[in-house]
DNA sequence: TTGCTAACTTAGAAAGCCCTCC
DNA sequence: GGAGGGCTTTCTAAGTTAGCAA
């Protein structure tokens, strides 16, 4: 069932989301009103089956939660320290009783306040050990239940109230069904990736000292740099290489043969090292210079402003639009929006109900009153001629003469030269996206409730320019003016505007090769390296918290365990009806996991199934530690599928906690850390110095793939995948035949040589031998290529390579095994990672 | 503490470009 | 030389995080 069949009434969906930690605008607006209503509802909640207002409901949940918290807090205060430990006298007695009867350390640990921290840790280990090595299942479970019972105390009451009400909600089932459909049949749903944690490397034999000071990590760098918190020193100004711009074209020329060589799988030929080296020498090595003081992003910034989308060109008269079979000459505005739809006719989007509904609604707003009057049914609109016209145009573009193509290319190059660069602190830097997004129809991913809405044309009057006071402010297009000119050197953007779909701000920023982006990237990996030093401590810490008396701490620790073990994203709360229903760790709902005490011969298996960022499905079956499993059971107790799994947790709470554990630590850092450490470890495991270059590259790709799988970087299999695999197989078969022939020839020449014993035949044998070797190598390369491609069918390597893998690991690997860096990073990637390529030696350790 | 949002990173899809092969 | 196909680049959506204000 396709995702568009999901309900498209976002209100309905919003109505039945029960989440006591959700915060919404609506809530705020209605806060005072709701508060009053709340009390009344409490009285009548048992018959309350027809609530229509989600914000009301959420607010109620929130208040109940608060009340429950208050109750607990009150109790805590009353009972002093004992309460802090979550244990009432009676319970304590029970506990002593249990100990008498030979309770396991697990029980003791629950009451860990009695133990010294060191003992605690030991206990934790022992416990894990014991659990692994055959404590009786039944006993364990019983224990877990008791524990859960106790720990829920003081919270359960509120929870029950909450759920008593929830059970009444008749629409919930509907929502559940829809969610299921969404998970099972959304457009972007991919095959199960089926990985377990097997690829993960969790324990580094490194010292586990927790180095939390950012200053320390700087020592590990090749060159020292000014620390974030250090006093600002005026940056050394390095004169810009004036040739650089002119050289760009030249460079591209230089790179062409390089590219071609590196792409040519048949040849392992050297790249043009000399030219490459020269190129790099002339690059500005910002990483050898001092950084700006904290917060200051630049001292001088000058640019030419953005490039606007070309104005709309009306359709030629012979291209007709029909409504209900009759030709309709649309007004210019309506026609423009109609062309947006027509250009997407081949796309699945235009078949989706939500898309069509949103489009038609917004299109109507652009129509004249007359058009609006009679065009009331999108189904009666015939865009086919328009669609064909655009297809023909696109074909014509492909068929253009070389000269015409060159003209366009030159014009693009001219635009790039004018608008594609800025001057930042005396250096000419490339801008990433200097073109303003053209108008069109919004293409949200997954089941986005706003797909199909009209993305309006951005005008200069919508644009905020950011540059330095002493720079030449870009001039607005004739007859227009900028919305605002700002001089804010605490931000990195050059241009911004607010888009109309989500009301979010869009920016024009610098290219990843720029100093400003590179520095940030470098810093990101340094933070991840700092995490490496304290990750053991943090892991021990969260393991301890699995036994905490505080529900919040338990949830936090289990969530952190997932983030660490499974590289899940933090999972911010999202506004319902505004975006696709996707989740991350903190926003997981009960319906997203299934608990299996035993599965496929493994104990305590958690089955995850949810849509993550970009509505990419995350499916994984993971054996977890018993304590995690029991905690999950506890978190799910008395909850409905659509309730938050971690109802006491959000990303803000989690990140604040992480900040206390290590300066600069956030949930995201775990992804970077685990990705990089996995790459390093996998490279060590997979690379053999005896291998030839293609085999080593296959090992690299496999290591990269392990990370991509860990991070769940999926892609839709290329449309031409099957065909290209078949072609490759044909090539392999042909090569095998060729090899057979060559071997036969070698054999016969050898026989010949035995008889004749002359120089000529001996030489012939030699050449036949070489031919066989050459073909064997070619065959091996093809086979490696096939393996690589097959393994890569649904995995996207680029995202992890670009965003999660410390490039110095790759650089060091290349240096160590004599692999040209061009085999791993293409030109753009080399530009982005210039800092790493320059500074990492073959012995670099992440 | 909560809500809001600016600023930035991360993400997959689509478009564009260029190489290989016939 | 042009068709096919793979790699690169562009595009922009969708996340995360920090910081501010009430």
PDB file of C-alpha atoms in Angstrom, chain A residues 18-136:
ATOM      1  CA  UNK A  18      -0.187  11.222  23.033  1.00  0.00           C
ATOM      2  CA  UNK A  19       3.088  12.440  24.252  1.00  0.00           C
ATOM      3  CA  UNK A  20       3.598  14.045  27.553  1.00  0.00           C
ATOM      4  CA  UNK A  21       6.824  15.653  26.545  1.00  0.00           C
ATOM      5  CA  UNK A  22       5.645  17.266  23.341  1.00  0.00           C
ATOM      6  CA  UNK A  23       5.702  20.971  23.067  1.00  0.00           C
ATOM      7  CA  UNK A  24       3.723  22.750  20.489  1.00  0.00           C
ATOM      8  CA  UNK A  25       2.890  26.193  19.429  1.00  0.00           C
ATOM      9  CA  UNK A  26      -0.727  25.341  19.788  1.00  0.00           C
ATOM     10  CA  UNK A  27      -0.154  24.397  23.356  1.00  0.00           C
ATOM     11  CA  UNK A  28       1.336  27.690  24.090  1.00  0.00           C
ATOM     12  CA  UNK A  29      -1.488  29.603  22.521  1.00  0.00           C
ATOM     13  CA  UNK A  30      -4.052  27.713  24.490  1.00  0.00           C
ATOM     14  CA  UNK A  31      -2.089  27.338  27.629  1.00  0.00           C
ATOM     15  CA  UNK A  32      -4.187  29.339  30.017  1.00  0.00           C
ATOM     16  CA  UNK A  33      -7.433  28.198  28.589  1.00  0.00           C
ATOM     17  CA  UNK A  34      -6.345  24.614  28.655  1.00  0.00           C
ATOM     18  CA  UNK A  35      -5.146  24.729  32.171  1.00  0.00           C
ATOM     19  CA  UNK A  36      -8.566  25.602  33.367  1.00  0.00           C
ATOM     20  CA  UNK A  37     -10.251  23.044  31.191  1.00  0.00           C
ATOM     21  CA  UNK A  38      -7.878  20.454  32.408  1.00  0.00           C
ATOM     22  CA  UNK A  39      -9.405  20.097  35.807  1.00  0.00           C
ATOM     23  CA  UNK A  40     -12.852  19.571  34.381  1.00  0.00           C
ATOM     24  CA  UNK A  41     -11.574  16.967  32.073  1.00  0.00           C
ATOM     25  CA  UNK A  42      -9.947  15.074  34.886  1.00  0.00           C
ATOM     26  CA  UNK A  43     -13.405  14.533  36.280  1.00  0.00           C
ATOM     27  CA  UNK A  44     -14.876  13.277  33.074  1.00  0.00           C
ATOM     28  CA  UNK A  45     -11.937  11.599  31.527  1.00  0.00           C
ATOM     29  CA  UNK A  46     -13.370   8.101  31.731  1.00  0.00           C
ATOM     30  CA  UNK A  47     -16.070   8.873  29.235  1.00  0.00           C
ATOM     31  CA  UNK A  48     -13.808  10.972  27.252  1.00  0.00           C
ATOM     32  CA  UNK A  49     -13.613   9.152  23.997  1.00  0.00           C
ATOM     33  CA  UNK A  50     -14.135  11.844  21.424  1.00  0.00           C
ATOM     34  CA  UNK A  51     -11.476  14.419  22.010  1.00  0.00           C
ATOM     35  CA  UNK A  52     -10.825  16.466  19.009  1.00  0.00           C
ATOM     36  CA  UNK A  53      -8.083  18.768  20.021  1.00  0.00           C
ATOM     37  CA  UNK A  54      -4.663  17.276  20.156  1.00  0.00           C
ATOM     38  CA  UNK A  55      -3.128  20.210  21.906  1.00  0.00           C
ATOM     39  CA  UNK A  56      -5.644  19.933  24.660  1.00  0.00           C
ATOM     40  CA  UNK A  57      -4.871  16.331  25.090  1.00  0.00           C
ATOM     41  CA  UNK A  58      -1.159  16.764  25.026  1.00  0.00           C
ATOM     42  CA  UNK A  59      -1.402  19.530  27.471  1.00  0.00           C
ATOM     43  CA  UNK A  60      -3.398  17.380  29.755  1.00  0.00           C
ATOM     44  CA  UNK A  61      -0.834  14.647  29.509  1.00  0.00           C
ATOM     45  CA  UNK A  62       1.859  17.101  30.260  1.00  0.00           C
ATOM     46  CA  UNK A  63       0.101  18.436  33.271  1.00  0.00           C
ATOM     47  CA  UNK A  64      -0.559  14.990  34.559  1.00  0.00           C
ATOM     48  CA  UNK A  65       3.031  14.178  34.115  1.00  0.00           C
ATOM     49  CA  UNK A  66       3.970  17.258  36.039  1.00  0.00           C
ATOM     50  CA  UNK A  67       1.567  16.346  38.776  1.00  0.00           C
ATOM     51  CA  UNK A  68       2.970  12.895  38.975  1.00  0.00           C
ATOM     52  CA  UNK A  69       6.466  14.332  39.123  1.00  0.00           C
ATOM     53  CA  UNK A  70       5.366  16.705  41.811  1.00  0.00           C
ATOM     54  CA  UNK A  71       3.870  13.868  43.774  1.00  0.00           C
ATOM     55  CA  UNK A  72       7.111  12.032  43.561  1.00  0.00           C
ATOM     56  CA  UNK A  73       9.122  15.075  44.462  1.00  0.00           C
ATOM     57  CA  UNK A  74       6.885  15.668  47.398  1.00  0.00           C
ATOM     58  CA  UNK A  75       7.395  12.161  48.595  1.00  0.00           C
ATOM     59  CA  UNK A  76      11.069  12.495  48.121  1.00  0.00           C
ATOM     60  CA  UNK A  77      11.169  15.568  50.253  1.00  0.00           C
ATOM     61  CA  UNK A  78       9.137  13.872  52.919  1.00  0.00           C
ATOM     62  CA  UNK A  79      11.283  10.833  53.050  1.00  0.00           C
ATOM     63  CA  UNK A  80      14.554  12.602  52.839  1.00  0.00           C
ATOM     64  CA  UNK A  81      17.505  10.631  51.696  1.00  0.00           C
ATOM     65  CA  UNK A  82      15.745   7.331  51.552  1.00  0.00           C
ATOM     66  CA  UNK A  83      13.349   8.757  49.083  1.00  0.00           C
ATOM     67  CA  UNK A  84      16.148  10.089  47.042  1.00  0.00           C
ATOM     68  CA  UNK A  85      17.169   6.520  46.666  1.00  0.00           C
ATOM     69  CA  UNK A  86      13.668   5.618  45.689  1.00  0.00           C
ATOM     70  CA  UNK A  87      13.267   3.222  48.553  1.00  0.00           C
ATOM     71  CA  UNK A  88      10.688   3.315  51.252  1.00  0.00           C
ATOM     72  CA  UNK A  89      11.345   1.744  54.640  1.00  0.00           C
ATOM     73  CA  UNK A  90       9.059  -1.136  53.941  1.00  0.00           C
ATOM     74  CA  UNK A  91      10.771  -1.799  50.702  1.00  0.00           C
ATOM     75  CA  UNK A  92      14.091  -1.603  52.346  1.00  0.00           C
ATOM     76  CA  UNK A  93      13.080  -4.286  54.747  1.00  0.00           C
ATOM     77  CA  UNK A  94      11.940  -6.357  51.870  1.00  0.00           C
ATOM     78  CA  UNK A  95      15.245  -5.792  50.301  1.00  0.00           C
ATOM     79  CA  UNK A  96      17.131  -6.974  53.353  1.00  0.00           C
ATOM     80  CA  UNK A  97      14.891  -9.981  53.412  1.00  0.00           C
ATOM     81  CA  UNK A  98      15.736 -10.722  49.841  1.00  0.00           C
ATOM     82  CA  UNK A  99      19.415 -10.480  50.506  1.00  0.00           C
ATOM     83  CA  UNK A 100      19.059 -12.939  53.280  1.00  0.00           C
ATOM     84  CA  UNK A 101      17.524 -15.305  50.841  1.00  0.00           C
ATOM     85  CA  UNK A 102      20.489 -15.116  48.634  1.00  0.00           C
ATOM     86  CA  UNK A 103      19.540 -12.401  46.178  1.00  0.00           C
ATOM     87  CA  UNK A 104      21.884 -11.774  43.361  1.00  0.00           C
ATOM     88  CA  UNK A 105      24.224  -8.837  43.074  1.00  0.00           C
ATOM     89  CA  UNK A 106      21.764  -7.299  40.711  1.00  0.00           C
ATOM     90  CA  UNK A 107      19.489  -6.744  43.610  1.00  0.00           C
ATOM     91  CA  UNK A 108      22.268  -5.231  45.608  1.00  0.00           C
ATOM     92  CA  UNK A 109      23.165  -2.926  42.834  1.00  0.00           C
ATOM     93  CA  UNK A 110      19.711  -1.585  42.797  1.00  0.00           C
ATOM     94  CA  UNK A 111      20.572  -0.244  46.158  1.00  0.00           C
ATOM     95  CA  UNK A 112      23.938   0.756  45.019  1.00  0.00           C
ATOM     96  CA  UNK A 113      24.099   3.813  47.261  1.00  0.00           C
ATOM     97  CA  UNK A 114      25.333   1.502  49.951  1.00  0.00           C
ATOM     98  CA  UNK A 115      28.316   0.587  47.916  1.00  0.00           C
ATOM     99  CA  UNK A 116      31.447   2.450  47.104  1.00  0.00           C
ATOM    100  CA  UNK A 117      31.699   3.540  43.506  1.00  0.00           C
ATOM    101  CA  UNK A 118      34.489   1.086  42.815  1.00  0.00           C
ATOM    102  CA  UNK A 119      32.515  -1.746  44.220  1.00  0.00           C
ATOM    103  CA  UNK A 120      29.599  -0.683  42.184  1.00  0.00           C
ATOM    104  CA  UNK A 121      31.525  -0.973  38.996  1.00  0.00           C
ATOM    105  CA  UNK A 122      32.851  -4.344  39.972  1.00  0.00           C
ATOM    106  CA  UNK A 123      29.384  -5.450  40.764  1.00  0.00           C
ATOM    107  CA  UNK A 124      28.214  -4.251  37.423  1.00  0.00           C
ATOM    108  CA  UNK A 125      30.846  -6.307  35.691  1.00  0.00           C
ATOM    109  CA  UNK A 126      30.207  -9.350  37.815  1.00  0.00           C
ATOM    110  CA  UNK A 127      26.560  -9.001  37.190  1.00  0.00           C
ATOM    111  CA  UNK A 128      27.017  -8.815  33.465  1.00  0.00           C
ATOM    112  CA  UNK A 129      29.322 -11.801  33.680  1.00  0.00           C
ATOM    113  CA  UNK A 130      26.842 -13.796  35.672  1.00  0.00           C
ATOM    114  CA  UNK A 131      24.009 -12.911  33.462  1.00  0.00           C
ATOM    115  CA  UNK A 132      25.951 -14.047  30.509  1.00  0.00           C
ATOM    116  CA  UNK A 133      26.973 -17.298  32.045  1.00  0.00           C
ATOM    117  CA  UNK A 134      23.752 -18.882  32.906  1.00  0.00           C
ATOM    118  CA  UNK A 135      21.803 -17.491  35.760  1.00  0.00           C
ATOM    119  CA  UNK A 136      18.454 -19.045  35.763  1.00  0.00           C
TER     120      UNK A 136
END
